[in-house]
Amino acid sequence: MSALHIRDLHHRYGLTEVLSHIQLDLFAGETLALVGPSGCGKSTLLHIIAGLLTPSEGTVEQDFLGTACVFQEPRLLPWKTAQDNITLGLKALNVPKSARQQQARHIANMLGLTVDDLGKYPHELSGGMQSRIALGRALIIQPDLLLLDEPFSALDIGLKLELYTLLRQHITERGTGVLMITHDLMEAVRLADRIVMMVPDPGRLVGELVIEHPHAERTDAWIYKTTADLMTNNNVRIGFGLAQGTLDLPEHAHKQHSGCNI
């Protein structure tokens, strides 16, 4: 089974330590949500996993066959059409043009985009449509590891639910491993198999919640109740800055987060 293993990872910007003692595992078919306040190092950790940054210390090992990233900003190439943006990865893989176009039309249909939309440039598209194209660009290469940095945060609830369904379908069909960063606990409860809490100064992992409830049975009522229960947890409230106090953690929890609960 493909997996990602991070061991004793530290990262610094100059003299400032932004990540400390990070230990993390992610396996194929599993969705892990990393939650925490702004500035705690979540995006830095994702960039390290993606290979965009080299950690100051520690190891990152993974044997997934393909990796794709979706960021909060769509990051589309402004001089290329929606179709060409979606098929960038396929072009890099030397997929013939006709096959690229066919796959683009297929995934555009899944994303609720029309053939006319595929011919438009990013400045002609709404923010929601640009986000859909960015997700399509990642999914079209059928990655075994998908890294999501709050790609749904600027979308309305209806579009979010549509893309959640598409994402879950992709995960189920391909056994994709997913690491998602989110500020939205409800989003984490809806999509994740594990939720890991991160706190700042320096960024470290302090607790984990395993969600064993089957995805197919996660009704809106269950999601709302589970999220509300999480929001009453003292560690969660302190971690998000909603309450004052000291995190109630087992000894050495910052090094052995998998042994403690949120």
Tab-separated table of C-alpha atoms in Angstrom:
chain	number	residue	atom	x	y	z
A	1	MET	CA	0.000	0.000	0.000
A	2	SER	CA	1.322	3.433	-0.945
A	3	ALA	CA	2.020	5.750	1.972
A	4	LEU	CA	3.539	9.044	3.118
A	5	HIS	CA	5.758	9.050	6.208
A	6	ILE	CA	7.098	12.209	7.876
A	7	ARG	CA	9.554	11.815	10.743
A	8	ASP	CA	10.874	14.464	13.158
A	9	LEU	CA	10.477	17.281	10.647
A	10	HIS	CA	11.547	20.816	11.529
A	11	HIS	CA	11.530	23.899	9.329
A	12	ARG	CA	12.849	27.411	9.821
A	13	TYR	CA	12.603	30.692	7.970
A	14	GLY	CA	15.842	32.346	9.017
A	15	LEU	CA	16.004	32.082	12.799
A	16	THR	CA	12.262	31.534	13.189
A	17	GLU	CA	11.164	27.943	13.685
A	18	VAL	CA	7.806	27.464	11.940
A	19	LEU	CA	7.485	23.665	12.189
A	20	SER	CA	8.653	21.502	15.082
A	21	HIS	CA	8.760	17.727	15.644
A	22	ILE	CA	6.266	16.890	12.866
A	23	GLN	CA	5.421	13.170	12.713
A	24	LEU	CA	2.724	12.177	10.231
A	25	ASP	CA	1.537	9.170	8.234
A	26	LEU	CA	-0.938	9.046	5.364
A	27	PHE	CA	-1.997	5.904	3.519
A	28	ALA	CA	-3.645	5.213	0.164
A	29	GLY	CA	-7.418	5.659	0.226
A	30	GLU	CA	-7.269	7.789	3.353
A	31	THR	CA	-8.270	11.441	3.736
A	32	LEU	CA	-6.456	13.359	6.453
A	33	ALA	CA	-7.600	16.880	7.358
A	34	LEU	CA	-5.078	19.222	8.931
A	35	VAL	CA	-6.891	21.930	10.903
A	36	GLY	CA	-5.669	24.878	12.917
A	37	PRO	CA	-5.513	28.678	13.026
A	38	SER	CA	-3.851	30.880	10.428
A	39	GLY	CA	-0.089	31.072	10.752
A	40	CYS	CA	0.458	27.663	12.331
A	41	GLY	CA	2.449	26.290	9.385
A	42	LYS	CA	-0.151	24.146	7.617
A	43	SER	CA	0.630	25.483	4.134
A	44	THR	CA	4.377	25.294	4.762
A	45	LEU	CA	4.005	21.615	5.645
A	46	LEU	CA	1.968	20.963	2.509
A	47	HIS	CA	4.578	22.722	0.356
A	48	ILE	CA	7.271	20.492	1.876
A	49	ILE	CA	5.236	17.363	1.125
A	50	ALA	CA	4.700	18.608	-2.437
A	51	GLY	CA	8.446	19.041	-2.871
A	52	LEU	CA	8.208	22.827	-3.228
A	53	LEU	CA	10.269	23.373	-0.068
A	54	THR	CA	13.107	21.418	1.508
A	55	PRO	CA	12.736	20.950	5.287
A	56	SER	CA	15.468	22.224	7.576
A	57	GLU	CA	15.557	18.843	9.335
A	58	GLY	CA	13.786	15.499	9.213
A	59	THR	CA	12.607	13.128	6.515
A	60	VAL	CA	9.671	12.957	4.115
A	61	GLU	CA	9.217	9.605	2.398
A	62	GLN	CA	6.383	8.644	0.094
A	63	ASP	CA	5.841	6.144	-2.703
A	64	PHE	CA	2.643	7.438	-4.293
A	65	LEU	CA	2.917	7.218	-8.081
A	66	GLY	CA	1.572	10.692	-8.854
A	67	THR	CA	0.938	13.858	-6.848
A	68	ALA	CA	-1.316	16.827	-7.611
A	69	CYS	CA	-1.911	20.035	-5.660
A	70	VAL	CA	-4.912	22.364	-5.487
A	71	PHE	CA	-4.349	25.689	-3.741
A	72	GLN	CA	-6.682	28.306	-2.285
A	73	GLU	CA	-5.983	30.520	-5.297
A	74	PRO	CA	-6.714	28.722	-8.607
A	75	ARG	CA	-3.308	29.739	-10.043
A	76	LEU	CA	-4.430	29.393	-13.634
A	77	LEU	CA	-2.188	30.481	-16.494
A	78	PRO	CA	-3.894	33.673	-17.779
A	79	TRP	CA	-2.726	33.243	-21.376
A	80	LYS	CA	-4.268	29.771	-21.703
A	81	THR	CA	-7.904	28.791	-22.119
A	82	ALA	CA	-9.789	26.851	-19.465
A	83	GLN	CA	-9.321	23.679	-21.516
A	84	ASP	CA	-5.582	24.205	-21.847
A	85	ASN	CA	-5.284	24.903	-18.113
A	86	ILE	CA	-7.159	21.705	-17.281
A	87	THR	CA	-4.972	19.627	-19.591
A	88	LEU	CA	-1.578	21.047	-18.562
A	89	GLY	CA	-0.643	17.876	-16.703
A	90	LEU	CA	-1.743	15.634	-19.557
A	91	LYS	CA	0.371	17.644	-21.983
A	92	ALA	CA	3.381	17.222	-19.685
A	93	LEU	CA	2.698	13.474	-19.772
A	94	ASN	CA	2.748	13.576	-23.608
A	95	VAL	CA	-0.917	12.609	-23.969
A	96	PRO	CA	-2.004	13.304	-27.584
A	97	LYS	CA	-4.013	16.493	-28.155
A	98	SER	CA	-7.215	14.727	-29.224
A	99	ALA	CA	-7.174	12.558	-26.095
A	100	ARG	CA	-6.479	15.620	-23.933
A	101	GLN	CA	-9.453	17.433	-25.399
A	102	GLN	CA	-11.732	14.430	-24.909
A	103	GLN	CA	-10.712	14.038	-21.261
A	104	ALA	CA	-11.113	17.789	-20.690
A	105	ARG	CA	-14.698	17.675	-21.980
A	106	HIS	CA	-15.438	14.689	-19.751
A	107	ILE	CA	-14.126	16.255	-16.554
A	108	ALA	CA	-15.647	19.639	-17.454
A	109	ASN	CA	-19.035	17.965	-17.609
A	110	MET	CA	-18.440	16.436	-14.172
A	111	LEU	CA	-17.494	19.900	-12.858
A	112	GLY	CA	-20.555	21.603	-14.321
A	113	LEU	CA	-18.647	23.457	-17.042
A	114	THR	CA	-19.886	23.796	-20.618
A	115	VAL	CA	-17.967	23.397	-23.856
A	116	ASP	CA	-18.162	27.191	-24.262
A	117	ASP	CA	-16.568	27.611	-20.814
A	118	LEU	CA	-13.592	25.517	-21.948
A	119	GLY	CA	-12.794	28.083	-24.630
A	120	LYS	CA	-12.717	31.033	-22.214
A	121	TYR	CA	-9.683	32.569	-20.563
A	122	PRO	CA	-9.389	32.847	-16.762
A	123	HIS	CA	-10.286	36.573	-16.685
A	124	GLU	CA	-13.592	35.715	-18.380
A	125	LEU	CA	-14.552	33.217	-15.656
A	126	SER	CA	-16.007	33.678	-12.184
A	127	GLY	CA	-13.961	32.762	-9.128
A	128	GLY	CA	-16.051	29.633	-8.623
A	129	MET	CA	-15.482	28.499	-12.193
A	130	GLN	CA	-11.748	29.105	-11.850
A	131	SER	CA	-11.728	26.941	-8.707
A	132	ARG	CA	-13.489	24.160	-10.581
A	133	ILE	CA	-10.905	24.320	-13.350
A	134	ALA	CA	-8.078	24.129	-10.808
A	135	LEU	CA	-9.640	21.009	-9.277
A	136	GLY	CA	-10.172	19.516	-12.721
A	137	ARG	CA	-6.524	20.158	-13.612
A	138	ALA	CA	-5.520	18.106	-10.557
A	139	LEU	CA	-8.012	15.271	-10.967
A	140	ILE	CA	-7.534	14.769	-14.720
A	141	ILE	CA	-4.074	13.254	-14.195
A	142	GLN	CA	-5.612	10.748	-11.729
A	143	PRO	CA	-3.121	11.354	-8.904
A	144	ASP	CA	-2.520	8.787	-6.183
A	145	LEU	CA	-1.756	11.613	-3.717
A	146	LEU	CA	-3.875	14.770	-3.714
A	147	LEU	CA	-2.791	17.810	-1.675
A	148	LEU	CA	-5.539	20.373	-1.023
A	149	ASP	CA	-4.782	23.789	0.495
A	150	GLU	CA	-8.246	25.212	1.242
A	151	PRO	CA	-9.419	25.081	-2.395
A	152	PHE	CA	-13.097	25.321	-1.402
A	153	SER	CA	-12.872	28.273	1.017
A	154	ALA	CA	-14.113	30.946	-1.424
A	155	LEU	CA	-16.999	28.897	-2.869
A	156	ASP	CA	-20.689	29.054	-2.063
A	157	ILE	CA	-22.195	26.124	-0.164
A	158	GLY	CA	-23.974	24.659	-3.187
A	159	LEU	CA	-20.824	24.473	-5.278
A	160	LYS	CA	-18.854	23.172	-2.296
A	161	LEU	CA	-21.248	20.246	-1.911
A	162	GLU	CA	-20.988	19.431	-5.630
A	163	LEU	CA	-17.192	19.390	-5.500
A	164	TYR	CA	-17.192	17.397	-2.250
A	165	THR	CA	-19.222	14.711	-4.037
A	166	LEU	CA	-16.844	14.707	-7.014
A	167	LEU	CA	-13.835	14.474	-4.711
A	168	ARG	CA	-15.276	11.577	-2.705
A	169	GLN	CA	-16.098	9.745	-5.941
A	170	HIS	CA	-12.508	10.138	-7.132
A	171	ILE	CA	-11.110	8.927	-3.792
A	172	THR	CA	-13.389	5.894	-3.742
A	173	GLU	CA	-12.687	4.889	-7.335
A	174	ARG	CA	-8.918	5.346	-7.259
A	175	GLY	CA	-7.979	4.816	-3.609
A	176	THR	CA	-6.340	8.229	-3.603
A	177	GLY	CA	-4.554	9.470	-0.493
A	178	VAL	CA	-5.667	13.017	0.357
A	179	LEU	CA	-4.081	15.571	2.666
A	180	MET	CA	-6.358	18.564	3.000
A	181	ILE	CA	-5.783	21.819	4.862
A	182	THR	CA	-8.869	23.591	6.112
A	183	HIS	CA	-10.054	26.138	8.670
A	184	ASP	CA	-13.550	24.674	8.339
A	185	LEU	CA	-14.161	21.947	10.922
A	186	MET	CA	-17.445	21.015	9.265
A	187	GLU	CA	-15.619	20.429	5.991
A	188	ALA	CA	-13.101	18.225	7.815
A	189	VAL	CA	-15.870	16.236	9.505
A	190	ARG	CA	-17.634	15.766	6.171
A	191	LEU	CA	-14.618	14.584	4.175
A	192	ALA	CA	-11.879	13.230	6.436
A	193	ASP	CA	-11.068	9.867	7.939
A	194	ARG	CA	-8.696	11.533	10.408
A	195	ILE	CA	-8.540	15.102	11.696
A	196	VAL	CA	-5.207	16.342	13.041
A	197	MET	CA	-5.027	19.554	15.066
A	198	MET	CA	-2.121	21.934	14.544
A	199	VAL	CA	-1.144	24.915	16.723
A	200	PRO	CA	1.434	27.689	16.163
A	201	ASP	CA	4.618	29.101	17.750
A	202	PRO	CA	6.112	26.864	16.440
A	203	GLY	CA	3.740	24.845	14.287
A	204	ARG	CA	3.223	21.397	15.774
A	205	LEU	CA	0.686	18.589	15.735
A	206	VAL	CA	-1.095	18.240	19.063
A	207	GLY	CA	-4.023	15.870	18.641
A	208	GLU	CA	-5.833	13.486	16.354
A	209	LEU	CA	-9.422	12.386	15.930
A	210	VAL	CA	-10.226	9.237	13.956
A	211	ILE	CA	-13.673	9.357	12.329
A	212	GLU	CA	-14.899	5.811	11.838
A	213	HIS	CA	-18.427	6.722	10.714
A	214	PRO	CA	-18.812	5.573	7.054
A	215	HIS	CA	-18.812	8.406	4.518
A	216	ALA	CA	-22.016	7.161	2.918
A	217	GLU	CA	-23.797	7.532	6.273
A	218	ARG	CA	-22.578	11.039	7.106
A	219	THR	CA	-25.891	12.857	6.917
A	220	ASP	CA	-26.082	16.621	7.349
A	221	ALA	CA	-27.576	16.110	10.816
A	222	TRP	CA	-24.662	13.865	11.850
A	223	ILE	CA	-22.107	16.300	10.403
A	224	TYR	CA	-23.654	19.281	12.243
A	225	LYS	CA	-23.804	17.416	15.547
A	226	THR	CA	-20.258	16.061	15.295
A	227	THR	CA	-18.904	19.503	14.397
A	228	ALA	CA	-20.775	21.085	17.298
A	229	ASP	CA	-19.362	18.477	19.675
A	230	LEU	CA	-15.845	19.248	18.421
A	231	MET	CA	-16.375	22.957	18.932
A	232	THR	CA	-17.082	22.374	22.628
A	233	ASN	CA	-13.770	20.542	23.069
A	234	ASN	CA	-11.404	22.647	25.155
A	235	ASN	CA	-8.295	21.808	23.099
A	236	VAL	CA	-10.065	22.767	19.860
A	237	ARG	CA	-11.308	26.039	21.317
A	238	ILE	CA	-7.858	26.964	22.658
A	239	GLY	CA	-6.169	25.893	19.420
A	240	PHE	CA	-8.418	28.162	17.341
A	241	GLY	CA	-8.051	31.055	19.786
A	242	LEU	CA	-11.668	30.835	20.971
A	243	ALA	CA	-10.656	30.296	24.611
A	244	GLN	CA	-7.715	31.051	26.852
A	245	GLY	CA	-5.724	28.387	28.638
A	246	THR	CA	-3.165	25.641	28.221
A	247	LEU	CA	-3.723	22.703	25.902
A	248	ASP	CA	-4.568	19.567	27.880
A	249	LEU	CA	-2.190	17.101	26.222
A	250	PRO	CA	-0.461	13.885	27.264
A	251	GLU	CA	3.278	14.199	27.918
A	252	HIS	CA	5.315	14.490	24.665
A	253	ALA	CA	2.083	14.799	22.658
A	254	HIS	CA	3.852	17.162	20.249
A	255	LYS	CA	6.060	14.252	19.226
A	256	GLN	CA	3.538	11.435	19.462
A	257	HIS	CA	0.346	13.083	18.248
A	258	SER	CA	-1.070	9.773	17.011
A	259	GLY	CA	-1.397	8.593	20.580
A	260	CYS	CA	-3.630	11.391	21.788
A	261	ASN	CA	-7.133	12.586	21.049
A	262	ILE	CA	-8.301	16.071	20.207
